[in-house]
Coordinates of C-alpha atoms in Angstrom, one line a residue:
X101 CA -63.4 49.3 -7.4
X102 CA -61.1 46.8 -5.6
X103 CA -61.4 43.1 -6.6
X104 CA -59.4 40.7 -4.6
X105 CA -59.7 36.9 -5.0
X106 CA -58.1 34.2 -2.8
X107 CA -58.2 30.5 -3.6
X108 CA -55.5 29.3 -1.2
X109 CA -55.8 27.8 2.3
X110 CA -55.2 30.3 5.0
X111 CA -56.4 32.1 8.1
X112 CA -57.2 35.8 8.1
X113 CA -56.9 36.8 11.7
X114 CA -58.5 40.0 12.8
X115 CA -57.3 40.8 16.3
X116 CA -57.1 37.3 17.7
X117 CA -55.4 33.9 17.2
X118 CA -57.9 31.2 16.3
X119 CA -55.4 28.3 16.5
X120 CA -54.6 29.1 20.2
X121 CA -58.2 28.4 21.2
X122 CA -59.4 24.9 22.0
X123 CA -61.3 23.1 19.3
X124 CA -65.1 23.2 19.6
X125 CA -66.3 19.9 18.1
X126 CA -69.8 19.7 16.7
X127 CA -71.6 17.0 14.7
X128 CA -73.9 17.6 11.7
X129 CA -76.2 15.0 10.4
X130 CA -74.9 13.9 7.0
X131 CA -77.0 10.9 6.0
X132 CA -79.8 8.9 7.5
X133 CA -81.8 5.8 6.5
X134 CA -79.1 3.2 7.2
X135 CA -79.7 0.0 9.0
X136 CA -77.3 -0.7 11.9
X137 CA -74.1 0.6 10.3
X138 CA -70.8 -0.8 11.6
X139 CA -68.1 0.8 9.5
X140 CA -67.4 3.7 7.1
X141 CA -64.7 3.5 4.5
X142 CA -63.3 5.5 1.6
X143 CA -62.2 4.2 -1.8
X144 CA -60.6 7.6 -2.7
X145 CA -63.2 8.2 -5.4
X146 CA -65.1 11.0 -3.6
X147 CA -67.7 8.7 -2.1
X148 CA -68.2 7.0 1.3
X149 CA -69.1 3.4 1.7
X150 CA -70.9 2.2 4.8
X151 CA -71.1 -1.4 6.0
X152 CA -74.4 -2.5 7.6
X153 CA -74.2 -5.4 10.0
X154 CA -77.0 -7.2 8.1
X155 CA -74.7 -7.8 5.1
X156 CA -74.9 -4.8 2.8
X157 CA -72.3 -2.2 1.7
X158 CA -74.1 1.1 1.0
X159 CA -72.8 4.0 -1.1
X160 CA -73.0 7.6 -0.2
X161 CA -72.4 9.9 -3.2
X162 CA -69.9 12.8 -3.2
X163 CA -72.9 15.1 -2.6
X164 CA -74.1 13.2 0.5
X165 CA -76.9 11.2 -1.1
X166 CA -77.5 7.6 0.1
X167 CA -77.9 5.5 -3.1
X168 CA -80.8 3.1 -3.1
X169 CA -78.9 0.0 -4.2
X170 CA -76.0 -1.4 -2.3
X171 CA -72.6 -2.0 -3.7
X172 CA -72.7 -5.5 -2.2
X173 CA -75.3 -7.7 -0.5
X174 CA -74.2 -10.8 1.3
X175 CA -77.0 -10.9 3.8
X176 CA -77.6 -14.6 3.0
X177 CA -74.1 -15.4 4.2
X178 CA -73.9 -13.7 7.6
X179 CA -74.7 -15.2 10.9
X180 CA -77.2 -12.7 12.3
X181 CA -78.8 -9.7 10.5
X182 CA -79.0 -7.7 13.7
X183 CA -75.8 -8.3 15.5
X184 CA -73.3 -10.6 13.8
X185 CA -72.8 -9.7 10.2
X186 CA -70.3 -7.3 8.6
X187 CA -67.9 -5.8 11.1
X188 CA -65.2 -4.3 8.8
X189 CA -64.6 -3.0 5.3
X190 CA -61.3 -1.9 3.6
X191 CA -60.6 -0.9 0.1
X192 CA -57.4 -2.0 -1.6
X193 CA -54.9 0.9 -2.0
X194 CA -55.1 0.3 -5.8
X195 CA -58.9 0.0 -5.8
X196 CA -59.2 2.5 -8.7
X197 CA -57.4 0.1 -11.0
X198 CA -58.2 -3.4 -9.6
X199 CA -61.6 -2.8 -8.0
X200 CA -60.7 -5.0 -5.0
X201 CA -62.2 -4.4 -1.5
X202 CA -62.1 -6.6 1.6
X203 CA -65.0 -7.4 4.0
X204 CA -64.8 -9.0 7.4
X205 CA -68.0 -10.8 8.3
X206 CA -69.3 -13.4 10.7
X207 CA -70.3 -16.6 9.1
X208 CA -73.2 -18.8 10.0
X209 CA -70.9 -21.1 12.0
X210 CA -69.8 -18.0 14.1
X211 CA -66.3 -17.9 12.6
X212 CA -65.2 -14.8 10.9
X213 CA -63.9 -14.5 7.4
X214 CA -62.1 -11.8 5.5
X215 CA -63.0 -12.0 1.9
X216 CA -62.0 -10.1 -1.2
X217 CA -64.7 -8.9 -3.6
X218 CA -64.4 -7.0 -6.9
X219 CA -66.2 -4.1 -8.3
X220 CA -68.0 -4.7 -11.6
X221 CA -65.7 -3.1 -14.3
X222 CA -68.8 -1.8 -16.1
X223 CA -70.8 -0.5 -13.1
X224 CA -69.0 1.3 -10.3
X225 CA -72.1 0.9 -8.1
X226 CA -72.1 -2.8 -8.1
X227 CA -69.9 -5.7 -7.0
X228 CA -71.0 -9.3 -7.7
X229 CA -71.2 -11.5 -4.6
X230 CA -69.9 -14.3 -6.8
X231 CA -66.6 -12.6 -7.1
X232 CA -65.8 -13.5 -3.4
X233 CA -62.4 -15.0 -2.6
X234 CA -62.1 -16.0 1.0
X235 CA -58.7 -14.7 2.2
X236 CA -58.6 -16.0 5.8
X237 CA -61.0 -17.6 8.3
X238 CA -60.6 -17.6 12.0
X239 CA -62.7 -20.2 13.9
X240 CA -65.0 -19.0 16.7
X241 CA -67.9 -20.2 18.6
X242 CA -69.1 -16.7 19.4
X243 CA -67.7 -14.1 21.8
X244 CA -65.4 -11.2 21.0
X245 CA -64.2 -11.3 17.3
X246 CA -63.0 -7.7 17.1
X247 CA -64.1 -5.2 14.5
X248 CA -62.7 -3.5 11.4
X249 CA -59.7 -4.2 9.2
X250 CA -57.3 -1.7 7.6
X251 CA -54.4 -1.3 5.2
X252 CA -51.2 0.1 6.6
X253 CA -48.8 2.5 4.9
X254 CA -46.8 -0.6 4.1
X255 CA -49.6 -2.0 1.9
X256 CA -50.3 -4.9 4.2
X257 CA -53.7 -5.8 5.5
X258 CA -54.1 -5.7 9.3
X259 CA -56.8 -7.9 10.9
X260 CA -57.6 -7.5 14.6
X261 CA -59.1 -10.6 16.3
X262 CA -60.9 -10.8 19.6
X263 CA -60.3 -13.3 22.5
X264 CA -63.5 -15.3 21.7
X265 CA -64.8 -14.9 25.2
X266 CA -68.4 -13.6 25.9
X267 CA -67.1 -11.2 28.5
X268 CA -70.4 -10.7 30.4
X269 CA -70.4 -8.1 33.2
X270 CA -69.0 -9.6 36.4
X271 CA -67.5 -12.6 34.6
X272 CA -63.8 -13.3 34.6
X273 CA -62.4 -12.2 31.2
X274 CA -60.3 -14.5 29.1
X275 CA -60.1 -17.3 31.8
X276 CA -58.0 -19.6 29.5
X277 CA -55.5 -16.8 28.7
X278 CA -55.9 -17.2 24.9
X279 CA -54.9 -13.5 24.2
X280 CA -51.4 -14.4 25.7
X281 CA -51.2 -17.7 23.9
X282 CA -49.1 -17.2 20.8
X283 CA -50.3 -20.6 19.4
X284 CA -53.7 -19.1 18.9
X285 CA -54.9 -16.5 16.4
X286 CA -57.3 -15.0 18.9
X287 CA -56.7 -11.8 20.8
X288 CA -54.2 -10.7 18.2
X289 CA -53.5 -8.4 15.3
X290 CA -52.7 -10.3 12.1
X291 CA -50.7 -8.8 9.2
X292 CA -50.8 -10.4 5.7
X293 CA -49.8 -9.5 2.2
X294 CA -52.9 -9.8 -0.1
X295 CA -51.0 -8.9 -3.2
X296 CA -48.9 -12.1 -3.2
X297 CA -49.5 -15.8 -2.6
X298 CA -52.7 -17.8 -2.8
X299 CA -54.7 -16.4 -1.2
X300 CA -52.0 -14.3 0.7
X301 CA -48.4 -14.4 1.8
X302 CA -46.6 -13.6 5.1
X303 CA -44.7 -10.3 5.2
X304 CA -41.0 -11.3 5.7
X305 CA -40.8 -8.8 8.6
X306 CA -43.6 -10.3 10.6
X307 CA -42.2 -11.0 14.1
X308 CA -42.8 -14.7 14.3
X309 CA -41.6 -15.9 10.9
X310 CA -39.6 -18.9 12.1
X311 CA -39.8 -22.5 11.3
X312 CA -40.8 -24.9 14.1
X313 CA -41.9 -22.3 16.7
X314 CA -45.6 -23.3 16.5
X315 CA -46.5 -19.6 16.3
X316 CA -48.7 -18.7 13.4
X317 CA -46.7 -16.5 11.1
X318 CA -49.7 -14.1 10.5
X319 CA -49.4 -12.7 14.1
X320 CA -48.2 -9.1 14.3
X321 CA -49.2 -8.3 17.9
X322 CA -50.9 -10.0 20.8
X323 CA -52.6 -9.3 24.2
X324 CA -56.0 -8.0 23.0
X325 CA -59.5 -8.5 24.2
X326 CA -61.8 -6.9 21.7
X327 CA -60.1 -4.3 19.5
X328 CA -63.1 -2.9 17.8
X329 CA -61.5 -0.1 15.7
X330 CA -58.0 0.4 14.4
X331 CA -56.8 3.1 12.1
X332 CA -53.6 4.4 10.6
X333 CA -52.6 8.1 10.6
X334 CA -52.6 9.0 6.9
X335 CA -49.7 11.4 7.4
X336 CA -47.3 9.5 9.8
X337 CA -48.4 5.9 9.5
X338 CA -49.0 5.6 13.2
X339 CA -51.3 2.8 14.3
X340 CA -54.1 3.7 16.7
X341 CA -56.3 1.1 18.3
X342 CA -59.4 1.3 20.5
X343 CA -59.5 -1.7 22.8
X344 CA -62.8 -2.5 24.6
X345 CA -62.2 -3.2 28.2
X346 CA -63.8 -5.9 30.5
X347 CA -65.5 -4.1 33.4
X348 CA -62.9 -1.6 34.7
X349 CA -61.0 0.3 32.0
X350 CA -61.2 1.3 28.4
X351 CA -58.0 2.0 26.5
X352 CA -56.4 3.5 23.4
X353 CA -53.2 1.9 22.2
X354 CA -50.6 3.4 19.9
X355 CA -47.8 2.0 17.8
X356 CA -45.4 4.2 15.8
X357 CA -44.6 3.4 12.2
X358 CA -41.6 1.2 11.6
X359 CA -42.1 -0.8 14.8
X360 CA -40.7 -4.3 14.6
X361 CA -43.9 -6.0 15.5
X362 CA -44.5 -8.4 18.4
X363 CA -46.1 -5.8 20.7
X364 CA -48.0 -7.4 23.6
X365 CA -50.8 -5.0 24.7
X366 CA -51.2 -6.9 28.0
X367 CA -54.7 -8.4 28.1
X368 CA -55.6 -10.4 30.2
X369 CA -52.6 -10.0 32.5
X370 CA -53.6 -6.3 32.5
X371 CA -56.7 -4.4 31.8
X372 CA -55.3 -1.1 30.7
X373 CA -52.4 -0.5 33.2
X374 CA -54.2 -2.4 36.0
X375 CA -53.3 -6.0 36.9
X376 CA -56.2 -8.3 35.9
X377 CA -55.4 -12.1 35.7
X378 CA -52.2 -13.5 37.3
X379 CA -49.7 -14.2 34.5
X380 CA -46.5 -16.2 34.5
X381 CA -43.3 -15.3 32.8
X382 CA -41.5 -12.0 32.1
X383 CA -43.4 -10.6 29.2
X384 CA -42.8 -7.0 28.3
X385 CA -46.2 -5.3 27.8
X386 CA -47.0 -2.2 25.7
X387 CA -49.0 0.2 27.9
X388 CA -51.9 2.1 26.4
X389 CA -51.3 5.7 25.5
X390 CA -54.5 6.6 27.3
X391 CA -57.1 4.8 29.5
X392 CA -60.3 5.9 31.2
X393 CA -62.7 4.4 33.7
X394 CA -65.1 1.8 32.3
X395 CA -68.3 0.1 33.4
X396 CA -67.5 -0.7 37.0
X397 CA -65.7 2.6 37.7
X398 CA -68.3 5.1 36.5
X399 CA -71.7 3.6 36.9
X400 CA -71.9 2.5 33.2
X401 CA -71.6 6.0 32.0
X402 CA -68.7 4.8 29.7
X403 CA -68.5 1.2 28.7
X404 CA -67.0 0.5 25.2
X405 CA -64.4 2.7 23.6
X406 CA -64.9 3.4 19.8
X407 CA -61.5 4.2 18.3
X408 CA -61.3 6.8 15.5
X409 CA -58.8 8.6 13.4
X410 CA -56.2 11.3 13.5
X411 CA -57.7 14.4 11.8
X412 CA -55.7 15.3 8.7
X413 CA -58.3 17.4 6.8
X414 CA -57.8 21.0 5.9
X415 CA -61.2 22.2 6.7
X416 CA -60.8 22.5 10.5
X417 CA -57.2 23.4 11.5
X418 CA -58.0 23.5 15.2
X419 CA -58.5 19.7 14.9
X420 CA -55.4 19.0 12.9
X421 CA -53.3 16.2 14.4
X422 CA -55.9 15.2 17.1
X423 CA -57.0 11.6 17.4
X424 CA -60.7 11.6 17.8
X425 CA -62.5 8.8 19.6
X426 CA -65.8 8.1 21.4
X427 CA -67.6 5.6 23.6
X428 CA -70.6 3.5 22.7
X429 CA -72.3 4.1 26.1
X430 CA -71.5 7.7 26.9
X431 CA -71.6 8.9 23.3
X432 CA -69.0 11.6 24.1
X433 CA -66.3 12.6 21.7
X434 CA -62.8 13.0 23.0
X435 CA -59.4 13.6 21.4
X436 CA -55.8 12.9 22.1
X437 CA -53.0 15.2 20.9
X438 CA -49.4 14.0 20.9
X439 CA -47.2 16.9 21.9
X440 CA -43.7 17.4 20.5
X441 CA -42.2 16.1 23.8
X442 CA -44.3 12.9 23.5
X443 CA -46.7 13.8 26.3
X444 CA -50.3 13.9 25.4
X445 CA -53.1 16.4 25.8
X446 CA -56.7 15.0 26.3
X447 CA -59.8 16.9 25.5
X448 CA -63.5 16.2 26.1
X449 CA -65.3 18.0 23.3
X450 CA -68.7 18.0 25.0
X451 CA -70.6 16.2 22.1
X452 CA -73.0 13.4 23.0
X453 CA -74.2 10.9 20.4
X454 CA -76.6 7.9 20.8
X455 CA -74.6 4.6 20.6
X456 CA -71.8 5.7 18.2
X457 CA -70.2 2.6 16.6
X458 CA -67.6 3.7 14.1
X459 CA -65.7 6.6 12.6
X460 CA -64.8 7.1 9.0
X461 CA -62.3 9.2 7.0
X462 CA -63.0 10.5 3.5
X463 CA -60.6 11.2 0.7
X464 CA -59.8 14.7 2.0
X465 CA -59.2 13.5 5.6
X466 CA -62.5 14.8 6.9
X467 CA -64.1 12.7 9.6
X468 CA -67.5 11.1 10.1
X469 CA -69.1 9.0 12.8
X470 CA -71.9 6.4 12.6
X471 CA -74.6 5.7 15.1
X472 CA -75.8 2.1 15.3
X473 CA -79.5 2.2 16.2
X474 CA -80.3 5.6 14.6
X475 CA -78.7 4.5 11.4
X476 CA -77.2 7.9 10.8
X477 CA -73.8 9.3 9.7
X478 CA -72.7 12.5 11.2
X479 CA -70.0 14.9 9.9
X480 CA -67.4 16.0 12.4
X481 CA -67.1 19.8 12.3
X482 CA -66.0 22.7 14.6
X483 CA -67.7 25.8 15.8
X484 CA -67.2 28.0 12.7
X485 CA -70.2 29.4 10.9
X486 CA -69.9 27.8 7.5
X487 CA -71.1 28.9 4.1
X488 CA -73.8 26.6 2.7
X489 CA -73.7 28.1 -0.8
X490 CA -72.1 30.9 -2.8
X491 CA -73.5 34.3 -2.1
X492 CA -73.1 37.7 -0.4
X493 CA -71.6 38.0 3.1
X494 CA -74.6 40.1 4.2
X495 CA -77.2 37.4 3.1
X496 CA -78.3 35.0 5.9
X497 CA -79.0 32.4 3.2
X498 CA -75.2 32.1 2.6
X499 CA -74.5 30.8 6.1
X500 CA -75.2 27.7 8.1
X501 CA -76.5 29.8 11.0
X502 CA -79.0 31.5 8.6
X503 CA -77.6 34.8 10.0
X504 CA -75.0 37.4 9.2
X505 CA -71.8 36.3 11.0
X506 CA -70.9 38.7 13.8
X507 CA -67.6 39.8 15.4
X508 CA -67.8 37.0 18.0
X509 CA -67.7 34.2 15.4
X510 CA -65.1 32.3 13.4
X511 CA -66.2 31.9 9.7
X512 CA -65.5 29.2 7.2
X513 CA -65.9 29.7 3.5
X514 CA -66.6 26.1 2.4
X515 CA -64.9 24.3 -0.5
X516 CA -66.2 25.4 -3.9
X517 CA -68.1 28.4 -2.6
X518 CA -67.5 32.1 -3.5
X519 CA -68.6 34.7 -0.9
X520 CA -68.7 38.3 -1.9
X521 CA -68.2 41.2 0.5
X522 CA -69.7 44.5 -0.6
X523 CA -69.5 48.0 0.8
X524 CA -67.7 47.3 4.0
X525 CA -65.4 44.7 5.5
X526 CA -67.0 42.3 8.0
X527 CA -65.8 42.7 11.6
X528 CA -65.2 39.0 12.1
X529 CA -63.0 37.1 14.5
X530 CA -61.3 34.9 11.9
X531 CA -61.9 33.6 8.4
X532 CA -60.7 30.2 7.2
X533 CA -60.7 30.1 3.4
X534 CA -61.0 26.8 1.6
X535 CA -63.3 28.3 -1.0
X536 CA -63.1 31.7 -2.6
X537 CA -63.7 35.2 -1.3
X538 CA -64.1 38.5 -3.2
X539 CA -63.9 42.0 -1.8
X540 CA -65.8 44.5 -4.0
X541 CA -66.7 48.2 -3.9
X542 CA -63.6 49.5 -2.1
X543 CA -63.9 46.9 0.6
X544 CA -60.9 46.8 3.0
X545 CA -59.6 44.0 5.1
X546 CA -57.3 45.0 8.0
X547 CA -54.7 42.4 8.9
X548 CA -53.1 42.4 12.4
X549 CA -50.7 40.1 14.2

């Protein structure tokens, strides 16, 4: 009898090259029962945390169970339980030891605050609302206030702000030019150090740290309308930003790590790469890495880009290095891949969700997407047939298709599962192992280039 056990990450290719084929993205319902989710975050503790616009932070266990009690409930503090509450959530890089997390929410006076809360040291499922320390408040009277917040690889907290304009269809966007006004915090990305100062300090490498220039030292970048989602590539530190357009164009912006700051993304002189409002001066604008037609240019099929993450998980190698994004109106998932020569490859993955609002990334780099009105979290996956439990290859109950995988399929043995092959080797197209596989009873596996 032959007994062969693998516990490493690899591809076993039988007559074809899986990596050469385009990624087939699918979504699988992971959790339901949420109320208007707006953000998904990881604290690197095996769980996911979901912000609901109405003021609650919900916990999803490592097994995919939505816990009944929230980590935090500040519903009494937010402006509007249906539309203007929590927009962003970020856990401190040292959350495991200090229990700090940061929440961006809309106050009753329409301003937004970023506040720090602390986990109860005796109960990891609870944070006391009374632990709140307001870090920064940006005054608004409504309009675009941007979305999430995120820690960069430098340990600083990045806070996008909107231009504060309502931006209704057919109206002129940002008529006062606030996004280009460096005396205003609106239409910017702010960067602060929450580990020093009271309640924060200014990183010394921020671009406008200068006495007497009348520019707030917090500003890191400018020229933004409504940057709803930002993220950092966990491998490279690249900053990716999904910028909601006015009527014509949706855009994705990109900034490499180590950039000096001071980028001007162009709004409202430009919408994407297209001139919008006449602007004076000789400002140098950072063009988006990708744009696509928005509301006026496609009959409202696409209207609000939802920025995502670069996939750095190990479960789906065909997605590795791709930045996934979607659109709130079309619900389609697309991706951007940066080639070695700095050109990009765009893919439309054919998935269609209902009003997606945010992506999330778990501890392992796997990706999720939330839908606003449905109140669901979906797991991003590819076209492989996956094991759903340990078992025998020839048992349909082992596989997500409830079938025996055939020669036309790619197969994924999921993390923590052991799949046994008895009597004969399966004639499969490719096996991606992130679990365990055993070959018994003189089984053979033929490897070819």
